[in-house]
Amino acid sequence: MLRPYGGRRTALAAAAAGAALVAPSVAWHVHRLHHGIVPALAQHHATADVVVTLVRDPAPISGDTGAGRFVVDATIRSIGVGGRRAVSVPVLLLARGAGWQELLPGQRLEVRARLNPPRSGDDVAAVLDTLAPPRLLGRPPWWQRAAGAARQALRRTCAGMPPDERGLLPGLVDGDTAAVPLRLRDDMRATGLSHLEAVSGENLGIVLAVVLTVLRGAGLRRRMRAAGAAVAVIGFVVLARPSPSVQRAAVMSGVTLVAMLSGRRAATRSALAAAVLLLVLLDPFLARSIGFVLSVVATAGIVVLAPAWMKRLERRLPRPLALALAVAAAAQLACTPVLLLSFGQLTPYAIPANLVAGPAVVPATVLGVLGAVVAPVSPACAWPIIWLGGLPTGFVARVAHVFAALPGAATTTSRPATIAVAVMAMVGLAWAARSAATVASREIL
């Protein structure tokens, strides 16, 4: 019998090669964060006039009871201390007052700020405490303006919906979770549905599948389908903002589309490995992002475990139900060790909750994205689309409330118990992966 996936030596060689590739990137990123004029000024809490480019739009500070305080990811382009000096390092802005809320990614601006050192391990060179309103330099790129208009129009159109739908639908479409009710947020976390609270790689996968189906139904050739799908992926990433999960899904989609252009079918395992390696090369700090780690392990669990489990479940269940159950169980098992070690919370109803709520995610995502595209052009036409999207969105919220009300839904563990359960979950995951690999090797033979 062939050893699964080329044996242990191949796996160890691949891991060593990956580490060798990533190590120089890690060294370069760490060096630029700790050496240069910006980190030096931050150590002395210096004040300077800086020109920055926003990487993300300003986000209200969590738990802020006042008005007009934001946290902003940005990149310094130049700094004025004893003359203007060009630099390019990531920083975090703590902004307050007017002039920040409507800013968009890609906007260049000048602001006076006090530079402070970041916390140990942060992926920025300094934290900038702004001391004055920003002075805008030009305008953001047109695509960012279009995405900002779509997000704003979606929020306005959702304003008349019930609280759960009003908060959850924008989260599924563009990651805007500001209006999600606190009770819904807690219930989704307790039932393992928190990945549906904000946009993720799953939503991008849904959009890509729908676009490819429509283009194939329209009779377009392979190259035109790949080009149209690539435009859809890029547009969705701009609209939803490139969160770690969306970045992972976007790179995997790119690998798949390149394979489509060459007339081949990309292996999902290879696409996932390529996406992880490329993203960690570009930004090694992603490896510490809980969102990125959960996205990767959930996808890996689905890819490795779900096919074999589905084959076994098909013997007693209809194929669609077998597929849904296998995917939900595989993703949850793969994520359990990370969730336990990170949050110390068990989600005993995660599999049934995801099984029940899962089918509603597709229409909610498709209708929400379509409504966001139409809303800036015609709010009147967008309203019925978004209202229809609110129906499956409300169903997801009700599933979270129902399962969260069951006994033991929000179970937390002590630190020793958490570690013990996490270790048992990892052992179970390793056993399940080995069993799935054995099944796969038998099919190859």
Coordinates of C-alpha atoms in Angstrom, one line a residue:
M1 CA 0.0 0.0 0.0
L2 CA 1.2 3.5 -0.8
R3 CA 1.8 5.7 2.2
P4 CA -0.7 8.6 2.2
Y5 CA 0.5 11.9 0.6
G6 CA 4.0 10.7 -0.1
G7 CA 5.0 9.6 3.4
R8 CA 6.5 11.3 6.4
R9 CA 9.8 12.3 4.6
T10 CA 8.0 14.3 2.0
A11 CA 5.9 16.1 4.6
L12 CA 9.0 16.9 6.7
A13 CA 10.9 18.1 3.6
A14 CA 7.9 20.3 2.6
A15 CA 7.8 21.7 6.1
A16 CA 11.5 22.4 6.1
A17 CA 11.3 24.1 2.7
G18 CA 8.4 26.3 3.9
A19 CA 10.3 27.3 7.0
A20 CA 13.4 28.2 4.9
L21 CA 11.3 30.4 2.7
V22 CA 9.4 32.2 5.5
A23 CA 12.4 32.8 7.8
P24 CA 14.0 35.6 5.6
S25 CA 10.6 37.3 5.3
V26 CA 10.1 37.2 9.1
A27 CA 13.6 38.7 9.6
W28 CA 12.9 41.5 7.2
H29 CA 9.5 42.4 8.7
V30 CA 10.8 42.4 12.2
H31 CA 13.8 44.5 11.2
R32 CA 11.7 47.2 9.5
L33 CA 9.4 47.4 12.6
H34 CA 12.3 47.9 15.1
H35 CA 14.9 49.9 13.1
G36 CA 14.7 53.3 11.5
I37 CA 13.5 56.8 12.3
V38 CA 9.8 55.9 13.2
P39 CA 10.6 53.3 16.0
A40 CA 13.4 55.6 17.3
L41 CA 11.0 58.6 17.5
A42 CA 8.3 56.4 19.1
Q43 CA 10.7 55.4 21.9
H44 CA 11.1 59.1 22.8
H45 CA 7.3 59.8 22.4
A46 CA 8.2 62.5 19.8
T47 CA 5.6 64.7 18.0
A48 CA 5.8 65.0 14.3
D49 CA 3.8 65.9 11.1
V50 CA 3.3 62.6 9.2
V51 CA 1.9 61.8 5.8
V52 CA 0.1 58.4 5.9
T53 CA -2.0 56.2 3.5
L54 CA -4.9 54.5 5.2
V55 CA -4.9 50.7 4.8
R56 CA -8.4 50.2 6.3
D57 CA -11.2 52.6 7.0
P58 CA -11.4 53.9 10.5
A59 CA -13.2 51.6 13.0
P60 CA -14.8 52.9 16.2
I61 CA -12.9 51.9 19.3
S62 CA -14.7 49.0 21.0
G63 CA -16.5 49.9 24.1
D64 CA -16.1 53.6 23.6
T65 CA -18.9 55.4 25.3
G66 CA -17.9 58.8 23.9
A67 CA -18.2 60.0 20.3
G68 CA -15.6 60.2 17.6
R69 CA -12.8 57.8 18.7
F70 CA -11.3 55.5 16.0
V71 CA -8.5 53.1 15.4
V72 CA -7.0 53.2 11.9
D73 CA -4.5 51.0 10.2
A74 CA -2.1 53.0 8.0
T75 CA 1.3 53.2 6.4
I76 CA 3.6 56.2 7.0
R77 CA 4.8 57.7 3.7
S78 CA 6.9 60.5 5.1
I79 CA 7.6 62.2 8.4
G80 CA 8.7 65.7 9.2
V81 CA 11.3 65.9 11.9
G82 CA 14.3 68.1 11.0
G83 CA 13.2 68.0 7.4
R84 CA 10.9 65.7 5.5
R85 CA 12.0 62.1 5.3
A86 CA 10.5 59.4 3.2
V87 CA 9.6 56.1 5.0
S88 CA 7.3 53.2 4.5
V89 CA 6.3 51.3 7.7
P90 CA 2.9 50.2 9.1
V91 CA 1.5 52.2 12.0
L92 CA -1.7 52.3 14.1
L93 CA -3.5 55.6 14.4
L94 CA -5.6 56.5 17.5
A95 CA -7.9 59.2 16.1
R96 CA -10.5 61.4 17.7
G97 CA -12.8 64.2 16.6
A98 CA -14.4 65.1 13.3
G99 CA -13.0 64.3 9.9
W100 CA -12.2 60.6 10.4
Q101 CA -15.4 58.5 10.2
E102 CA -16.0 58.8 6.4
L103 CA -12.4 58.2 5.3
L104 CA -11.7 55.2 3.0
P105 CA -8.7 52.9 2.4
G106 CA -6.2 54.4 0.0
Q107 CA -6.8 58.0 1.3
R108 CA -3.6 60.0 1.8
L109 CA -3.6 62.6 4.6
E110 CA -1.3 64.6 6.7
V111 CA -1.8 64.8 10.5
R112 CA 0.1 65.9 13.5
A113 CA 0.6 63.1 16.0
R114 CA 2.6 61.9 19.0
L115 CA 4.5 58.7 18.2
N116 CA 4.4 56.0 20.9
P117 CA 6.0 52.6 21.0
P118 CA 3.6 49.7 20.3
R119 CA 3.0 46.7 22.6
S120 CA 5.5 43.9 22.4
G121 CA 4.8 41.7 19.5
D122 CA 2.5 44.1 17.6
D123 CA 2.9 44.2 13.9
V124 CA 3.3 48.0 13.7
A125 CA 6.3 50.3 14.1
A126 CA 4.5 52.9 16.2
V127 CA 1.2 53.9 17.6
L128 CA 0.3 57.5 16.6
D129 CA -1.9 59.5 18.9
T130 CA -3.4 62.2 16.6
L131 CA -3.4 65.8 17.9
A132 CA -5.3 67.5 15.2
P133 CA -7.9 66.9 12.5
P134 CA -6.5 65.3 9.3
R135 CA -5.6 67.3 6.2
L136 CA -6.7 65.3 3.1
L137 CA -4.2 64.9 0.3
G138 CA -6.2 64.0 -2.9
R139 CA -8.9 61.4 -3.0
P140 CA -9.0 57.6 -2.5
P141 CA -8.9 55.4 -5.6
W142 CA -12.2 55.2 -7.5
W143 CA -12.7 51.6 -6.6
Q144 CA -12.5 52.4 -2.9
R145 CA -14.9 55.2 -3.4
A146 CA -17.3 52.9 -5.2
A147 CA -17.0 50.2 -2.4
G148 CA -17.5 52.9 0.3
A149 CA -20.7 54.1 -1.5
A150 CA -22.0 50.5 -1.6
R151 CA -21.3 49.9 2.1
Q152 CA -22.9 53.2 3.1
A153 CA -26.0 52.5 0.8
L154 CA -26.3 49.0 2.3
R155 CA -26.3 50.4 5.8
R156 CA -29.0 53.0 5.0
T157 CA -31.2 50.4 3.2
C158 CA -30.9 48.0 6.2
A159 CA -31.9 50.8 8.7
G160 CA -35.6 49.8 8.6
M161 CA -35.0 46.1 9.3
P162 CA -35.3 44.4 12.7
P163 CA -32.2 44.7 14.9
D164 CA -30.8 41.2 14.2
E165 CA -31.1 41.5 10.5
R166 CA -30.0 45.1 10.5
G167 CA -26.7 44.2 12.2
L168 CA -26.1 40.8 10.7
L169 CA -26.7 41.3 6.9
P170 CA -24.0 44.1 6.5
G171 CA -21.6 41.8 8.5
L172 CA -22.1 39.0 6.0
V173 CA -21.6 41.3 3.0
D174 CA -18.9 43.8 4.0
G175 CA -17.8 42.9 7.5
D176 CA -19.5 45.9 9.1
T177 CA -20.6 44.5 12.5
A178 CA -21.1 47.8 14.4
A179 CA -24.8 47.3 14.5
V180 CA -24.9 43.6 15.6
P181 CA -26.8 43.4 18.9
L182 CA -24.7 42.3 21.9
R183 CA -27.1 39.5 22.7
L184 CA -26.9 38.1 19.1
R185 CA -23.1 38.4 19.2
D186 CA -22.9 36.4 22.5
D187 CA -25.4 33.8 21.2
M188 CA -23.5 33.3 18.0
R189 CA -20.2 32.8 19.9
A190 CA -21.9 30.3 22.3
T191 CA -23.3 28.2 19.4
G192 CA -20.2 28.2 17.1
L193 CA -21.8 30.6 14.6
S194 CA -19.6 33.5 15.2
H195 CA -17.9 32.9 11.8
L196 CA -21.2 34.0 10.3
E197 CA -21.3 37.3 12.2
A198 CA -18.8 38.9 9.8
V199 CA -17.7 38.3 6.2
S200 CA -15.3 35.4 5.7
G201 CA -13.8 33.2 3.1
E202 CA -17.0 31.2 3.0
N203 CA -18.9 34.2 1.7
L204 CA -16.3 34.7 -1.0
G205 CA -16.5 31.1 -2.0
I206 CA -20.3 31.4 -2.3
V207 CA -20.0 34.5 -4.5
L208 CA -17.4 32.8 -6.7
A209 CA -19.4 29.7 -7.2
V210 CA -22.5 31.7 -8.1
V211 CA -20.6 33.9 -10.6
L212 CA -19.0 30.8 -12.3
T213 CA -22.4 29.1 -12.5
V214 CA -24.0 32.2 -14.1
L215 CA -21.1 32.6 -16.6
R216 CA -21.2 29.0 -17.5
G217 CA -24.9 29.1 -18.0
A218 CA -24.4 32.1 -20.3
G219 CA -22.3 30.0 -22.6
L220 CA -19.0 31.9 -22.1
R221 CA -15.7 30.3 -22.9
R222 CA -13.3 29.2 -20.2
R223 CA -11.1 32.2 -20.5
M224 CA -14.0 34.6 -20.3
R225 CA -15.4 32.7 -17.3
A226 CA -12.0 32.9 -15.5
A227 CA -11.7 36.7 -16.3
G228 CA -15.3 37.4 -15.1
A229 CA -14.7 35.4 -11.9
A230 CA -11.4 37.2 -11.2
V231 CA -13.2 40.5 -11.5
A232 CA -15.9 39.3 -9.0
V233 CA -13.2 38.1 -6.5
I234 CA -11.4 41.4 -6.6
G235 CA -14.6 43.4 -6.3
F236 CA -15.7 41.3 -3.4
V237 CA -12.4 41.7 -1.6
V238 CA -12.5 45.5 -2.0
L239 CA -16.1 45.6 -0.9
A240 CA -15.7 43.3 2.1
R241 CA -12.2 44.5 3.0
P242 CA -9.3 42.0 3.0
S243 CA -9.7 40.3 6.4
P244 CA -7.3 37.3 7.0
S245 CA -10.0 34.8 6.1
V246 CA -11.0 36.7 2.9
Q247 CA -7.3 36.9 1.9
R248 CA -6.9 33.2 2.3
A249 CA -10.0 32.5 0.2
A250 CA -9.0 35.1 -2.4
V251 CA -5.6 33.6 -3.0
M252 CA -7.1 30.1 -3.1
S253 CA -9.6 31.4 -5.7
G254 CA -6.7 32.9 -7.7
V255 CA -4.9 29.5 -7.8
T256 CA -8.1 27.8 -8.9
L257 CA -8.7 30.4 -11.7
V258 CA -5.1 30.1 -13.0
A259 CA -5.6 26.3 -13.1
M260 CA -8.8 26.9 -15.0
L261 CA -7.0 29.0 -17.6
S262 CA -4.5 26.2 -18.2
G263 CA -7.3 23.7 -18.6
R264 CA -6.6 21.9 -15.4
R265 CA -8.4 21.5 -12.2
A266 CA -6.6 22.7 -9.1
A267 CA -6.3 20.3 -6.2
T268 CA -7.8 22.0 -3.1
R269 CA -5.0 20.9 -0.9
S270 CA -2.4 22.4 -3.2
A271 CA -4.4 25.6 -3.5
L272 CA -4.7 25.9 0.3
A273 CA -1.0 25.2 0.8
A274 CA 0.0 27.8 -1.8
A275 CA -2.4 30.4 -0.3
V276 CA -1.0 29.9 3.2
L277 CA 2.7 30.0 2.0
L278 CA 2.2 33.1 -0.1
L279 CA 0.3 35.0 2.5
V280 CA 2.7 34.2 5.3
L281 CA 5.6 35.1 3.0
L282 CA 4.0 38.5 2.4
D283 CA 2.9 39.1 6.0
P284 CA 4.4 36.6 8.6
F285 CA 2.3 38.2 11.4
L286 CA -0.8 36.6 9.8
A287 CA 0.3 33.3 11.4
R288 CA -0.6 34.9 14.8
S289 CA -4.1 36.0 13.6
I290 CA -6.8 33.9 15.2
G291 CA -9.1 34.6 12.2
F292 CA -6.5 33.4 9.8
V293 CA -5.6 30.3 11.8
L294 CA -9.3 29.4 12.2
S295 CA -9.9 29.9 8.5
V296 CA -6.9 27.7 7.5
V297 CA -7.6 24.9 9.9
A298 CA -11.3 24.9 9.1
T299 CA -10.6 24.7 5.4
A300 CA -8.0 22.0 6.0
G301 CA -10.4 20.0 8.1
I302 CA -13.1 20.2 5.3
V303 CA -10.6 19.2 2.6
V304 CA -8.9 16.3 4.5
L305 CA -11.7 14.9 6.6
A306 CA -15.0 15.7 5.0
P307 CA -14.7 13.6 1.8
A308 CA -14.1 10.3 3.7
W309 CA -16.7 11.1 6.3
M310 CA -19.3 11.9 3.6
K311 CA -18.7 8.6 1.9
R312 CA -19.4 6.7 5.1
L313 CA -22.5 8.9 5.9
E314 CA -23.9 8.3 2.4
R315 CA -24.5 4.7 3.3
R316 CA -27.3 5.8 5.7
L317 CA -28.2 9.4 4.8
P318 CA -29.1 11.3 1.6
R319 CA -26.1 12.8 -0.2
P320 CA -26.9 16.5 0.6
L321 CA -27.4 15.8 4.3
A322 CA -24.3 13.6 4.4
L323 CA -22.2 16.4 2.8
A324 CA -23.5 19.1 5.1
L325 CA -23.0 17.0 8.2
A326 CA -19.5 16.0 7.2
V327 CA -18.4 19.5 6.4
A328 CA -19.8 21.0 9.6
A329 CA -18.3 18.2 11.8
A330 CA -14.9 18.4 10.0
A331 CA -14.6 22.1 10.3
Q332 CA -15.7 22.1 14.0
L333 CA -13.3 19.3 15.0
A334 CA -10.4 21.1 13.3
C335 CA -11.2 24.4 15.0
T336 CA -11.9 23.0 18.4
P337 CA -8.2 23.0 19.7
V338 CA -7.7 26.6 18.6
L339 CA -11.0 27.8 20.0
L340 CA -10.3 26.1 23.4
L341 CA -6.8 27.4 23.8
S342 CA -7.7 30.9 22.6
F343 CA -11.1 31.4 24.3
G344 CA -11.5 28.5 26.8
Q345 CA -15.1 28.0 25.7
L346 CA -16.8 24.8 24.6
T347 CA -19.5 25.0 21.9
P348 CA -21.3 21.7 22.3
Y349 CA -24.1 22.7 19.8
A350 CA -21.8 24.0 17.1
I351 CA -22.3 21.1 14.7
P352 CA -26.2 21.0 14.8
A353 CA -26.3 24.8 14.8
N354 CA -24.1 25.1 11.7
L355 CA -26.0 22.3 10.1
V356 CA -29.4 24.1 10.5
A357 CA -28.1 27.6 9.8
G358 CA -25.7 26.7 7.0
P359 CA -28.2 26.5 4.1
A360 CA -29.4 30.1 4.9
V361 CA -25.9 31.6 4.4
V362 CA -26.0 31.2 0.6
P363 CA -29.1 33.2 -0.2
A364 CA -28.3 35.7 2.5
T365 CA -24.8 36.3 1.0
V366 CA -26.0 36.4 -2.6
L367 CA -28.9 38.7 -2.0
G368 CA -26.9 40.9 0.4
V369 CA -24.1 41.4 -2.2
L370 CA -26.5 42.0 -5.0
G371 CA -28.4 44.6 -2.8
A372 CA -25.1 46.3 -2.0
V373 CA -24.3 46.6 -5.7
V374 CA -27.7 48.0 -6.6
A375 CA -28.3 50.3 -3.6
P376 CA -25.9 53.1 -4.7
V377 CA -27.7 53.2 -8.1
S378 CA -31.3 52.7 -7.0
P379 CA -32.2 52.4 -3.4
A380 CA -35.8 51.7 -4.4
C381 CA -34.8 48.6 -6.4
A382 CA -32.3 47.5 -3.7
W383 CA -34.9 47.5 -0.9
P384 CA -36.8 44.3 -2.0
I385 CA -33.5 42.5 -2.7
I386 CA -32.2 43.4 0.8
W387 CA -35.5 42.6 2.4
L388 CA -35.4 39.1 0.9
G389 CA -31.8 38.8 2.1
G390 CA -33.0 39.7 5.5
L391 CA -35.2 36.6 5.7
P392 CA -32.4 34.0 5.7
T393 CA -30.3 36.3 7.8
G394 CA -33.0 36.5 10.4
F395 CA -33.2 32.7 10.3
V396 CA -29.5 32.5 11.2
A397 CA -30.1 34.8 14.1
R398 CA -33.0 32.8 15.4
V399 CA -31.0 29.6 15.1
A400 CA -28.3 31.2 17.3
H401 CA -30.9 32.3 19.9
V402 CA -32.6 28.9 20.1
F403 CA -29.4 26.9 20.5
A404 CA -27.9 29.4 22.9
A405 CA -30.9 28.9 25.2
L406 CA -30.2 25.2 25.5
P407 CA -28.5 23.8 28.7
G408 CA -24.7 24.0 28.6
A409 CA -24.5 26.1 25.5
A410 CA -22.0 28.7 27.0
T411 CA -19.7 26.3 28.8
T412 CA -16.3 27.7 29.9
T413 CA -13.4 25.6 31.2
S414 CA -10.6 26.2 33.7
R415 CA -7.1 26.5 32.3
P416 CA -6.0 22.9 33.1
A417 CA -9.2 21.5 31.8
T418 CA -9.0 23.6 28.7
I419 CA -5.5 22.3 27.9
A420 CA -6.6 18.7 28.6
V421 CA -9.6 18.9 26.3
A422 CA -7.6 20.6 23.6
V423 CA -5.0 17.9 23.7
M424 CA -7.7 15.2 23.4
A425 CA -9.2 17.1 20.5
M426 CA -5.8 17.3 18.8
V427 CA -5.3 13.6 19.3
G428 CA -8.8 12.9 17.9
L429 CA -8.1 15.2 14.9
A430 CA -4.8 13.4 14.2
W431 CA -6.5 10.1 14.3
A432 CA -9.3 11.3 12.1
A433 CA -6.8 12.7 9.6
R434 CA -4.9 9.5 9.5
S435 CA -8.1 7.5 8.9
A436 CA -9.1 9.9 6.1
A437 CA -5.6 9.5 4.5
T438 CA -5.8 5.8 4.7
V439 CA -9.2 5.9 2.9
A440 CA -7.7 8.2 0.2
S441 CA -4.7 6.0 -0.4
R442 CA -6.9 2.9 -0.8
E443 CA -8.9 4.8 -3.5
I444 CA -5.7 5.7 -5.3
L445 CA -4.6 2.1 -5.4

